Tab-separated table of C-alpha atoms and ligand atoms in Angstrom:
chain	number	residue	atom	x	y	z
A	1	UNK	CA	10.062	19.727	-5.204
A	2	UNK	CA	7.227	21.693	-6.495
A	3	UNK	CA	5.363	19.678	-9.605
A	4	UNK	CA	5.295	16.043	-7.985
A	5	UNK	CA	4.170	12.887	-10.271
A	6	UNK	CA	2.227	10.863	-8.024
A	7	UNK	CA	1.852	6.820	-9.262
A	8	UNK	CA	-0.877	5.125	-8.264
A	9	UNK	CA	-2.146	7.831	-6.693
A	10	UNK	CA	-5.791	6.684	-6.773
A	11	UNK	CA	-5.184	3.601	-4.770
A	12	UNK	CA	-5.552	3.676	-0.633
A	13	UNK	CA	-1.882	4.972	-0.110
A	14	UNK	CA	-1.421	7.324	-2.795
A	15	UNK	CA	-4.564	8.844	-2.218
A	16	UNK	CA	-3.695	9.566	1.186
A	17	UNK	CA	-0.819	10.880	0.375
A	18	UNK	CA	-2.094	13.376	-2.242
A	19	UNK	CA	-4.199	14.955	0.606
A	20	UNK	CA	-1.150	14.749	3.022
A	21	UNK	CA	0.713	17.246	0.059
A	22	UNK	CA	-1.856	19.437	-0.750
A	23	UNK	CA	-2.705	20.031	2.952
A	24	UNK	CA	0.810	20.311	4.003
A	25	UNK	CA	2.795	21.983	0.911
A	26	UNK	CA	0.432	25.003	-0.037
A	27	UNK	CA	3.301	25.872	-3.432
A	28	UNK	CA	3.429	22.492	-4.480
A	29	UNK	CA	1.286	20.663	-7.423
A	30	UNK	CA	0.895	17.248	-7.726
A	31	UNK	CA	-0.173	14.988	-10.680
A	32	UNK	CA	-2.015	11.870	-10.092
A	33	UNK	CA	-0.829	8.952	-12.965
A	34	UNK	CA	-2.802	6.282	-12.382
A	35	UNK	CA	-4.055	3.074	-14.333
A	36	UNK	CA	-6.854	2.971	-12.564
A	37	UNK	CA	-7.216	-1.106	-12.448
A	38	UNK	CA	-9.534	-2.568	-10.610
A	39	UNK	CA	-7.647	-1.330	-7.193
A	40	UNK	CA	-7.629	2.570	-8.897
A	41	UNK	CA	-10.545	4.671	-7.595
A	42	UNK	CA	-11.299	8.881	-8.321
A	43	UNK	CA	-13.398	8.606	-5.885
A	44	UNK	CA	-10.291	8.798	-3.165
A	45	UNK	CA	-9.704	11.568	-4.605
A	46	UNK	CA	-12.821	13.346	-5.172
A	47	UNK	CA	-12.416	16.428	-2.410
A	48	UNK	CA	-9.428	17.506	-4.140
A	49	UNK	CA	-11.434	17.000	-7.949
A	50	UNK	CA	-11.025	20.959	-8.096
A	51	UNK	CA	-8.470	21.799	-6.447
A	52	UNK	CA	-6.183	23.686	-9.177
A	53	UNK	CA	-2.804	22.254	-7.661
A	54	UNK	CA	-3.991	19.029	-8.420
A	55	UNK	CA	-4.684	16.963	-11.909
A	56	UNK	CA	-5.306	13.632	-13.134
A	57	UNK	CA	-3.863	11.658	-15.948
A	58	UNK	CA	-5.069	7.963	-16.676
A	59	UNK	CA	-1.872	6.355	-17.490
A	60	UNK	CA	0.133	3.120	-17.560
A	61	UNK	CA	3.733	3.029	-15.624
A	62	UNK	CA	4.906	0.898	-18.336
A	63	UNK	CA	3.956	3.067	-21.034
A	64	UNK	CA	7.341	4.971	-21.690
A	65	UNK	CA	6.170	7.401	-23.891
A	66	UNK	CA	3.212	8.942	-21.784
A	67	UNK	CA	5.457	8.942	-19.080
A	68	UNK	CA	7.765	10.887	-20.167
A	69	UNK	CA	5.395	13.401	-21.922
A	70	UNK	CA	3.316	13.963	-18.658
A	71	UNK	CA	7.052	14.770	-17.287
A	72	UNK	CA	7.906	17.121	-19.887
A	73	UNK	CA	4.129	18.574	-19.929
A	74	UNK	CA	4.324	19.108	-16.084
A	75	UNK	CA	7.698	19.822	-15.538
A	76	UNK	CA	7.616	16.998	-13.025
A	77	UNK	CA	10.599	17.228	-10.886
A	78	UNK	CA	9.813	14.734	-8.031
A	79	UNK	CA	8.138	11.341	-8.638
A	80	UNK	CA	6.696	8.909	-5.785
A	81	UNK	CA	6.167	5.803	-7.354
A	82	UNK	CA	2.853	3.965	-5.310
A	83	UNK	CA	1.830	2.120	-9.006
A	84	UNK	CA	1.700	-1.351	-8.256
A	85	UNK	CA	-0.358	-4.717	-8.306
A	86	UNK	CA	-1.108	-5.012	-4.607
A	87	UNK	CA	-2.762	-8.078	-3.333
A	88	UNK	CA	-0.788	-11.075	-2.457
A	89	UNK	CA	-3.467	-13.441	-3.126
A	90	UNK	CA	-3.890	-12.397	-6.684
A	91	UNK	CA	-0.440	-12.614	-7.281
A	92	UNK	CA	-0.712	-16.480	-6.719
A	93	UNK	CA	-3.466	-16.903	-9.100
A	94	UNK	CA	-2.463	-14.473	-11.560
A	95	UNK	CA	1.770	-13.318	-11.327
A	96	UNK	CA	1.907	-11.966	-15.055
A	97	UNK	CA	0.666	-8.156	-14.009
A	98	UNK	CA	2.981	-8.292	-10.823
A	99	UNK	CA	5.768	-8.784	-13.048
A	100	UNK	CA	4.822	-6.511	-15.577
A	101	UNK	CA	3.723	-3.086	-13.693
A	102	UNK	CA	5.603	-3.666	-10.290
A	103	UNK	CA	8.822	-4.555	-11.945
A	104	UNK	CA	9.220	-3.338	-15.292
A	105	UNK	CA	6.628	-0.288	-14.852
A	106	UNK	CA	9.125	0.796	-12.099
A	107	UNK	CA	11.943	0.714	-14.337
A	108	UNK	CA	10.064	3.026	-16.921
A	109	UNK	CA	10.115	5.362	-13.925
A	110	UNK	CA	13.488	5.748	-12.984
A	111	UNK	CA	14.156	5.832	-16.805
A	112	UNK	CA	12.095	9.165	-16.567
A	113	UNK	CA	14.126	10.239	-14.043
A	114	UNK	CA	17.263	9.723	-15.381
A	115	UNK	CA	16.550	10.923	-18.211
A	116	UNK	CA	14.848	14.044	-17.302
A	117	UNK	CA	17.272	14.620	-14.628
A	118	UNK	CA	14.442	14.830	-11.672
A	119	UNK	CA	15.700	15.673	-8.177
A	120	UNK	CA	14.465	12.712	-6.438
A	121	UNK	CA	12.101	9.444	-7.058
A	122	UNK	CA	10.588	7.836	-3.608
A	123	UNK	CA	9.930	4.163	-4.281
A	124	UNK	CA	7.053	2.763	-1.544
A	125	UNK	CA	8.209	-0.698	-1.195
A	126	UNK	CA	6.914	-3.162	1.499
A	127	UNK	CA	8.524	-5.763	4.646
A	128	UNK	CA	7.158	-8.353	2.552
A	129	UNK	CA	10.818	-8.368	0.043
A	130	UNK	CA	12.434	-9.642	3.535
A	131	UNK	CA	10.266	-13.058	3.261
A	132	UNK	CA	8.768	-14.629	6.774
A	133	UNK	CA	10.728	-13.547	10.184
A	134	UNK	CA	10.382	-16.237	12.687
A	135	UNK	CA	12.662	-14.146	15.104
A	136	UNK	CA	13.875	-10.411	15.109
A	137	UNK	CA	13.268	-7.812	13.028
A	138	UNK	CA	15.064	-6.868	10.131
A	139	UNK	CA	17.177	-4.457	8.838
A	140	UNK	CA	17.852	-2.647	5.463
A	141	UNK	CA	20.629	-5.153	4.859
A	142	UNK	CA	19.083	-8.177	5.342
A	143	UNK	CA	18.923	-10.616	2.217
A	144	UNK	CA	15.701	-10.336	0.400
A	145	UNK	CA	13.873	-13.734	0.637
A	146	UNK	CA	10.627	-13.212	-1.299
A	147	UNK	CA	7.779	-16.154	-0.888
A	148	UNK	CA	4.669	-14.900	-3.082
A	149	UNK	CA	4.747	-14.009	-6.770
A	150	UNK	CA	3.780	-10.295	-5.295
A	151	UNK	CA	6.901	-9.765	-2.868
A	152	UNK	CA	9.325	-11.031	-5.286
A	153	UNK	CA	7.777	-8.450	-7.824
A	154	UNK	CA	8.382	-5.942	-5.517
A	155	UNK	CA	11.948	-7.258	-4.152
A	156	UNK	CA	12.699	-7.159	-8.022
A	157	UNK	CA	12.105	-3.446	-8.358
A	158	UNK	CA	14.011	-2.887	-5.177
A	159	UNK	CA	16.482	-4.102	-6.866
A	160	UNK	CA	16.118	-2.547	-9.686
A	161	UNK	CA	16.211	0.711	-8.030
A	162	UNK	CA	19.279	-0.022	-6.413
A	163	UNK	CA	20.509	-0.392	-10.006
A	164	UNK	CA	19.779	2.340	-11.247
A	165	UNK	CA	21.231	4.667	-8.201
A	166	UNK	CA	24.424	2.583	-8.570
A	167	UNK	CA	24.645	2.575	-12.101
A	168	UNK	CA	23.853	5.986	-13.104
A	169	UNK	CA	23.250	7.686	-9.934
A	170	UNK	CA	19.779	8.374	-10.214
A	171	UNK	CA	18.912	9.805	-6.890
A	172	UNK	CA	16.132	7.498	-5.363
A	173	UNK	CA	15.075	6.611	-2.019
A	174	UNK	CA	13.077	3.345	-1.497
A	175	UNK	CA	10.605	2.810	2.268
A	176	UNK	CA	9.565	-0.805	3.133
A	177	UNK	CA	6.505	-0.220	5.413
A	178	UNK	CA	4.429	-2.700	7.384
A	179	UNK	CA	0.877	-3.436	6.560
A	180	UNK	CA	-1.380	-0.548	6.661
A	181	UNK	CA	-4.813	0.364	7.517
A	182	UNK	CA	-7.156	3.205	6.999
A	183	UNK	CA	-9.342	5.200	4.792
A	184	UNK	CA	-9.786	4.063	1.114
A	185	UNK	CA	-8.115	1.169	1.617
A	186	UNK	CA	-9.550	-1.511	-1.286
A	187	UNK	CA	-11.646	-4.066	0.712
A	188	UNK	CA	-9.741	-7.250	-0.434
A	189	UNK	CA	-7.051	-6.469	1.911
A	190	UNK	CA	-7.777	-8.312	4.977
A	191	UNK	CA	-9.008	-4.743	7.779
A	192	UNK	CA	-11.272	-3.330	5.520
A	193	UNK	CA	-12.760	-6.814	4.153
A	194	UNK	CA	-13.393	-7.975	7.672
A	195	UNK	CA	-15.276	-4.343	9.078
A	196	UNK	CA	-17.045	-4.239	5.732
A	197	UNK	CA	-18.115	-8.107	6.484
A	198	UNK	CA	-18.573	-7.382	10.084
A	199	UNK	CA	-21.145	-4.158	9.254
A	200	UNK	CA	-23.384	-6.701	6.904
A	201	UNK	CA	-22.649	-9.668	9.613
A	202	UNK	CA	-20.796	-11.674	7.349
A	203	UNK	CA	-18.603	-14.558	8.053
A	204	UNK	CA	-14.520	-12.997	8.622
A	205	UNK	CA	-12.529	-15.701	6.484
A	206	UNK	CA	-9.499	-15.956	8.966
A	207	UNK	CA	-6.510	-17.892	7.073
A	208	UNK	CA	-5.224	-21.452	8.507
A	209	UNK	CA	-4.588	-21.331	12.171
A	210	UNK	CA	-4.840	-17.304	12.649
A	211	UNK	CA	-1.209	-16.961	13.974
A	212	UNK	CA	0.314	-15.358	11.350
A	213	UNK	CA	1.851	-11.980	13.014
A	214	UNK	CA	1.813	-8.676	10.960
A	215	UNK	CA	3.019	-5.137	12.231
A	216	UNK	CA	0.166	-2.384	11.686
A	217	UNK	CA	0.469	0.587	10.901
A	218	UNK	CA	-1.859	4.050	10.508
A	219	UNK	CA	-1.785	4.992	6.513
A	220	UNK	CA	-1.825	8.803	7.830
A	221	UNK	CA	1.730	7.863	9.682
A	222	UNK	CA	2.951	5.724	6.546
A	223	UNK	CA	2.211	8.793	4.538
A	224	UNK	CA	4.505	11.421	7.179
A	225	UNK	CA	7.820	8.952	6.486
A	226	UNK	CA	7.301	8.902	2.761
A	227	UNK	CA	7.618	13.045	3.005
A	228	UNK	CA	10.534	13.201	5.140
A	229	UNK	CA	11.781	10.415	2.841
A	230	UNK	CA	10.841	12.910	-0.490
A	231	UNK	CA	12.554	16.180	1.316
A	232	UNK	CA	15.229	14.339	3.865
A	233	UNK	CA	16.174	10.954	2.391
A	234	UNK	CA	19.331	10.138	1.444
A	235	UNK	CA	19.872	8.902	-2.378
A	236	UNK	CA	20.300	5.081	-2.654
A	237	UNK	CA	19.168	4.552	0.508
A	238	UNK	CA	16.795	2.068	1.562
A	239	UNK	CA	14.007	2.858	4.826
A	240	UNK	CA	12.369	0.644	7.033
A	241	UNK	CA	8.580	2.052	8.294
A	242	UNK	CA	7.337	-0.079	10.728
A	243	UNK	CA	5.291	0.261	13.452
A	244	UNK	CA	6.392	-2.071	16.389
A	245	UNK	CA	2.548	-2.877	16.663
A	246	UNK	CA	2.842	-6.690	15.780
A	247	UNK	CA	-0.518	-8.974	15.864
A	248	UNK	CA	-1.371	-12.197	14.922
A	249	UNK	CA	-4.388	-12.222	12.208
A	250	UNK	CA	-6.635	-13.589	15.540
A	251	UNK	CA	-5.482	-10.349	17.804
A	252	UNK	CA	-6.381	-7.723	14.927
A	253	UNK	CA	-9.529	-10.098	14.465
A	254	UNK	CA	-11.029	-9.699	18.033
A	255	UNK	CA	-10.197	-6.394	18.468
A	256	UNK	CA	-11.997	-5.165	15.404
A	257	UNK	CA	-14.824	-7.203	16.443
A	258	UNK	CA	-14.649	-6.011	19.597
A	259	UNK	CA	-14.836	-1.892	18.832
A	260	UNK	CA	-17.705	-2.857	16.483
A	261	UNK	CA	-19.658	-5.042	19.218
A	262	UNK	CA	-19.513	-8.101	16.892
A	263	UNK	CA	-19.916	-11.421	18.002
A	264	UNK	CA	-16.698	-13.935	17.532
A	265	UNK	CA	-18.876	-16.169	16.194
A	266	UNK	CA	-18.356	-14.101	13.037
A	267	UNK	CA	-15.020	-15.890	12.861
A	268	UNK	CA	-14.564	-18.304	10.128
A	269	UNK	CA	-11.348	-20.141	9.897
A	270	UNK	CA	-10.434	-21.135	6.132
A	271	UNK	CA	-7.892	-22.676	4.274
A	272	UNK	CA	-4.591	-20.965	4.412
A	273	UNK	CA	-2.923	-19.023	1.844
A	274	UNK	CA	-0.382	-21.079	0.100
A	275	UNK	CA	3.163	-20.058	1.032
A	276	UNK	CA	1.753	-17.682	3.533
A	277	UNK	CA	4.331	-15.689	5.644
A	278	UNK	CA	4.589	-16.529	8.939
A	279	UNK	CA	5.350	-13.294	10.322
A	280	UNK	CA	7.035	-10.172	9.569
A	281	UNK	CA	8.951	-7.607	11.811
A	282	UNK	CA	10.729	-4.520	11.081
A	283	UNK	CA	13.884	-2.747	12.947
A	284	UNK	CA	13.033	0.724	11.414
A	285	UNK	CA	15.777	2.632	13.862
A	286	UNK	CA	17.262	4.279	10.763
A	287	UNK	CA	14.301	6.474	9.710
A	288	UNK	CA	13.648	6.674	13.522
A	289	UNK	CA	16.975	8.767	13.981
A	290	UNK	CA	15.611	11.479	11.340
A	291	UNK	CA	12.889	11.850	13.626
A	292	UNK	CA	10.217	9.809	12.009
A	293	UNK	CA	7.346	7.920	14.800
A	294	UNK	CA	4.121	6.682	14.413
A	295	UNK	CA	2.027	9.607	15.664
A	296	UNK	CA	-1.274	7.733	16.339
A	297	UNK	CA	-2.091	4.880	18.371
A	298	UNK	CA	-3.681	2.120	17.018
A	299	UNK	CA	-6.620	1.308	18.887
A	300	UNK	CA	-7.489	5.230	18.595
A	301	UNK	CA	-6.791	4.588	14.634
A	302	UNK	CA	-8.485	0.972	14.274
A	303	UNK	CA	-11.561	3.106	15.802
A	304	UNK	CA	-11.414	5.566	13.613
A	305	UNK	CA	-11.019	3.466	10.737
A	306	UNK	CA	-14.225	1.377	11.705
A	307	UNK	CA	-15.499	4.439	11.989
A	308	UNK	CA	-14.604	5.532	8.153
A	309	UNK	CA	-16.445	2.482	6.995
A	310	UNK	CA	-19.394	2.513	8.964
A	311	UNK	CA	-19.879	6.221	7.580
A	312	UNK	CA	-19.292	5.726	4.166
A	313	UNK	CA	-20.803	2.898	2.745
A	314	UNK	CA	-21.080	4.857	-0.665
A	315	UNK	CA	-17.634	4.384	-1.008
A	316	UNK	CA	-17.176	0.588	-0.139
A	317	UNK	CA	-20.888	-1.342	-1.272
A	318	UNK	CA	-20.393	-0.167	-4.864
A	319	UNK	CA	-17.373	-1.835	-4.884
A	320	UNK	CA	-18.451	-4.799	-3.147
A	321	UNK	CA	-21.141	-5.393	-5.239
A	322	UNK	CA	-19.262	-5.188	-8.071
A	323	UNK	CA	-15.782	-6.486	-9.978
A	324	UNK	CA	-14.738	-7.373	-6.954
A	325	UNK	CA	-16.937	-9.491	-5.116
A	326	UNK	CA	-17.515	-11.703	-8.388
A	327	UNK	CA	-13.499	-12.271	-8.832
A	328	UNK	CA	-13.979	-13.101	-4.866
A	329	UNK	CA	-16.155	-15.312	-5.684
A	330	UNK	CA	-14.339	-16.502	-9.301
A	331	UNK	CA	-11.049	-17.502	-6.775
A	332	UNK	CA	-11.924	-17.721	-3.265
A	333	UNK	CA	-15.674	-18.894	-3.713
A	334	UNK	CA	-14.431	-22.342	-3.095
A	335	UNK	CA	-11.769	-22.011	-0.078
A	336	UNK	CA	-12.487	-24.806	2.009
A	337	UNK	CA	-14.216	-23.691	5.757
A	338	UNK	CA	-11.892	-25.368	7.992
A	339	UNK	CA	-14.375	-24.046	11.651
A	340	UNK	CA	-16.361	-21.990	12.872
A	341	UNK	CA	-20.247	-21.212	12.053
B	1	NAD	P1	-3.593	-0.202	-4.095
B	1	NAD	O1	-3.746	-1.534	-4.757
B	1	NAD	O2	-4.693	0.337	-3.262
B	1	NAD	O3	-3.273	0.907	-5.214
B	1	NAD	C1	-2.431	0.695	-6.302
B	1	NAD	C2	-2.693	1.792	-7.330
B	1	NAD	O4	-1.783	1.610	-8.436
B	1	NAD	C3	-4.107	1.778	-7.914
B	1	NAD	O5	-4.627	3.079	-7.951
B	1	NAD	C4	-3.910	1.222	-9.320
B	1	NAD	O6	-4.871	1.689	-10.249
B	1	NAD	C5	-2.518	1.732	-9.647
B	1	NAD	N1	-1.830	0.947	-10.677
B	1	NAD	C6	-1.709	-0.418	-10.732
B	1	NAD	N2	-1.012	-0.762	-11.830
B	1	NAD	C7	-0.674	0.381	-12.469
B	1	NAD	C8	0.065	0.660	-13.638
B	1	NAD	N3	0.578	-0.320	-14.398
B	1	NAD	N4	0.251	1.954	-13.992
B	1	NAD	C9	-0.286	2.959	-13.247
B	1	NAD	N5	-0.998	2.744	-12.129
B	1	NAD	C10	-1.191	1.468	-11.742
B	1	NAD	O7	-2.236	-0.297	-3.298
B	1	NAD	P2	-1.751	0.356	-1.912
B	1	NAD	O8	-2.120	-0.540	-0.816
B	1	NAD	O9	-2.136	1.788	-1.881
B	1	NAD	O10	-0.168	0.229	-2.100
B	1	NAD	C11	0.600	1.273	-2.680
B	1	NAD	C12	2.056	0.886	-2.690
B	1	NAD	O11	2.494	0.655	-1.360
B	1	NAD	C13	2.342	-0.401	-3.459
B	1	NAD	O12	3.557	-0.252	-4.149
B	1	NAD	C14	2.479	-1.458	-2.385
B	1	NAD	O13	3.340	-2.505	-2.783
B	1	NAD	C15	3.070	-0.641	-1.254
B	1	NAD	N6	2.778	-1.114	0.107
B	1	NAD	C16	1.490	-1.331	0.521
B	1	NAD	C17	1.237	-1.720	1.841
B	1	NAD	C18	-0.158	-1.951	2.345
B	1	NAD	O14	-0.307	-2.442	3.459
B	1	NAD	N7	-1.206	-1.608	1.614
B	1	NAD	C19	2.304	-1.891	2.723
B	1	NAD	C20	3.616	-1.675	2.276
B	1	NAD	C21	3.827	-1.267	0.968
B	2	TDX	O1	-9.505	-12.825	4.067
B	2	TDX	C1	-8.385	-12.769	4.596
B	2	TDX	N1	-8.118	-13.546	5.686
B	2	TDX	C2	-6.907	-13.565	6.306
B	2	TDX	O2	-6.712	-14.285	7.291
B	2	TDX	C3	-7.331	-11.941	4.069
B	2	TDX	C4	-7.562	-11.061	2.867
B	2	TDX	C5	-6.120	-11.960	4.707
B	2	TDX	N2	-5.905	-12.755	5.779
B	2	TDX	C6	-4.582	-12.734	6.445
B	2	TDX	C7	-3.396	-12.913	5.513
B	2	TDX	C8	-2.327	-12.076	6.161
B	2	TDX	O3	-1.637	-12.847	7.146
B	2	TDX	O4	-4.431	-11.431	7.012
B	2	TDX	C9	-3.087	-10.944	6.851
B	2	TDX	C10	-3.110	-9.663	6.046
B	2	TDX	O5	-3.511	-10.000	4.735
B	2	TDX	P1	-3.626	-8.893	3.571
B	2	TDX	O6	-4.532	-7.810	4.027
B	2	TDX	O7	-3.938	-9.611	2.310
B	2	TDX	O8	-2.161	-8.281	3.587
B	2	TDX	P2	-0.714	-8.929	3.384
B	2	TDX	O9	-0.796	-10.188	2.614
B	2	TDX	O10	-0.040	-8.992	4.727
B	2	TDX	O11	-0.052	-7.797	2.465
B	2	TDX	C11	-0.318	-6.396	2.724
B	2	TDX	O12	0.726	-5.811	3.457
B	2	TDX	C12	1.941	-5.604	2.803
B	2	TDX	C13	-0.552	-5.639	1.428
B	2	TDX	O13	-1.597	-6.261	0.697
B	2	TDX	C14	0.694	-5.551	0.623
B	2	TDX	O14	0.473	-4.761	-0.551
B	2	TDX	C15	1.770	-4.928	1.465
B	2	TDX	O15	2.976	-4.929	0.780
């Protein structure tokens, strides 16, 4: 791959893994095609700004014809699709724009490549298509049981890839990773949106009972499977990128608290999230055996993460004091307190 068509590329994932690329792959250019909603930010990607490998176009996945001009333009012969609506409460309020960019936008995209003949399209999917795992972890050929608006979206393009691969042999790859954490990572999504809180001493808004369990992993190590996936994937297969680094919501809670020298009485426990997944657990043994492992431990990368956000405040308060804390406020504003001070 050398001219790489990065969707979503100015959200938290995608904008770590344009970094990853241009610090690893010195030959290889990458174009960021991004929306930029809400969740799209150039400022994740303002050290690379003038870099000459790297440019920018402000796009929309389901905009066929722009995407398969920047494709021509470029000569785009890799695509790693991170374009997507992200946040599973939004997607209860407000499903339309799930539907729209994570399903059909993803179908514009392997339209591109099949039409364009590309060599390879990476599709970053997410545990969430499996539904809620009371026991065992599960594997690439488990049913999909979707419970939000959002994981049905995405179990819908999964399935759309799988489609196309069968159908006309388009040559994609699709990774289902656990929840991430790390730099840039929009401060809706619950680690970011309770260090941000903690730094200003503001109440943590921990759903129902706090016993939901999800698997964490580092965005840097997310980032590492999606490459061996681009380069060493097979076509039509499906990855699992887990962590084995399960918490319940309380665990990850404390802990953060703890490496910021918070009090618990930060904790505020709120209604739950309707439908909310109990837990989820991945068996990722298949991208395991083409040498794929978390490199980073995650009280190391939970620390350095705090650490991020302490640090750059530029990045986050902006943000906070913006669009997004008035739809916060627009949807959540009135979630009941259920404890707590
Ligand atoms: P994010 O919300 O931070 O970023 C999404 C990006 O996509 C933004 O830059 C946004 O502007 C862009 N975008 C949205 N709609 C678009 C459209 N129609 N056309 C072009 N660009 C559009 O999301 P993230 O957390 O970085 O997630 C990236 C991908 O990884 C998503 O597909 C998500 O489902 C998946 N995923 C995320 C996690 C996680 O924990 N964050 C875990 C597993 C999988
Ligand atoms: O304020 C909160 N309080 C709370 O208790 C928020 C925002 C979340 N939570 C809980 C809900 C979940 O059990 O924390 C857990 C994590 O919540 P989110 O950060 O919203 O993530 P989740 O719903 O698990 O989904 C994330 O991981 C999988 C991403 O947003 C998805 O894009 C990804 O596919």
């Amino acid at each position: 791959m050398e001219n790489l068509l990065i969707t979503g590329g100015a959200g938290f994932i995608g904008s770590n893994f344009v970094h990853h690329i241009l610090d690893r792959y010195p030959d290889y250019k990458v174009i960021v095609y991004d929306k930029l909603t809400y969740a799209g930010n150039l400022d994740n990607l303002q050290d690379v700004a003038d870099d000459r490998r790297y440019s920018f176009v402000r796009g929309d996945i389901c905009d066929m014809g722009l995407v398969e001009e920047v494709v021509q333009e470029h000569k785009v012969d890799g695509i790693v699709n991170f374009a997507a609506e992200t946040h599973v409460d939004r997607s209860i309020v407000e499903p339309g724009s799930f539907i729209q960019t994570d399903v059909y936008g993803t179908h514009v995209l392997l339209e591109a490549v099949r039409k364009f003949s590309l060599r390879r399209m990476v599709h970053i999917s997410t545990d969430e298509v499996y539904g809620s795992v009371v026991e065992g972890s599960s594997v690439e050929s488990d049913n999909l049981r979707p419970n939000s608006p959002y994981s049905a979206s995405k179990a819908g393009a999964d399935l759309m890839c799988r489609a196309y691969h069968v159908t006309y042999g388009v040559p994609v790859v699709i990774t289902r990773a656990s929840n991430n954490f790390g730099a840039y990572q929009y401060p809706e999504k619950v680690v970011p949106l309770f260090i941000t809180n903690a730094l200003d001493d503001k109440p943590l808004p921990l759903y129902g009972d706090g016993l939901n369990v999800r698997d964490w992993l580092y965005v840097l190590d997310h980032c590492e499977a999606i490459d061996l996936m681009l380069h060493e994937g097979q076509d039509g297969e499906i990855y699992n990128v887990g962590s084995n680094n399960e918490l319940t919501n309380l665990e990850l809670t404390d802990t953060i608290l703890e490496l910021m020298g918070k009090p618990q009485s930060l904790i505020q426990f709120v209604e739950d999230r309707p439908g909310h997944d109990r837990r989820y657990s991945l068996d990722s043994a298949k991208i395991r055996h083409l040498g794929w492992r978390p490199k980073h431990a995650f009280e190391n990368a939970l620390e350095g993460t705090v650490r991020w956000y302490t640090e750059n405040r530029w990045w986050w308060e902006k943000i906070k004091s913006g669009a997004y804390d008035s739809y916060y406020e627009r949807q959540y504003g009135t979630r009941q307190v259920l404890t707590g001070s």
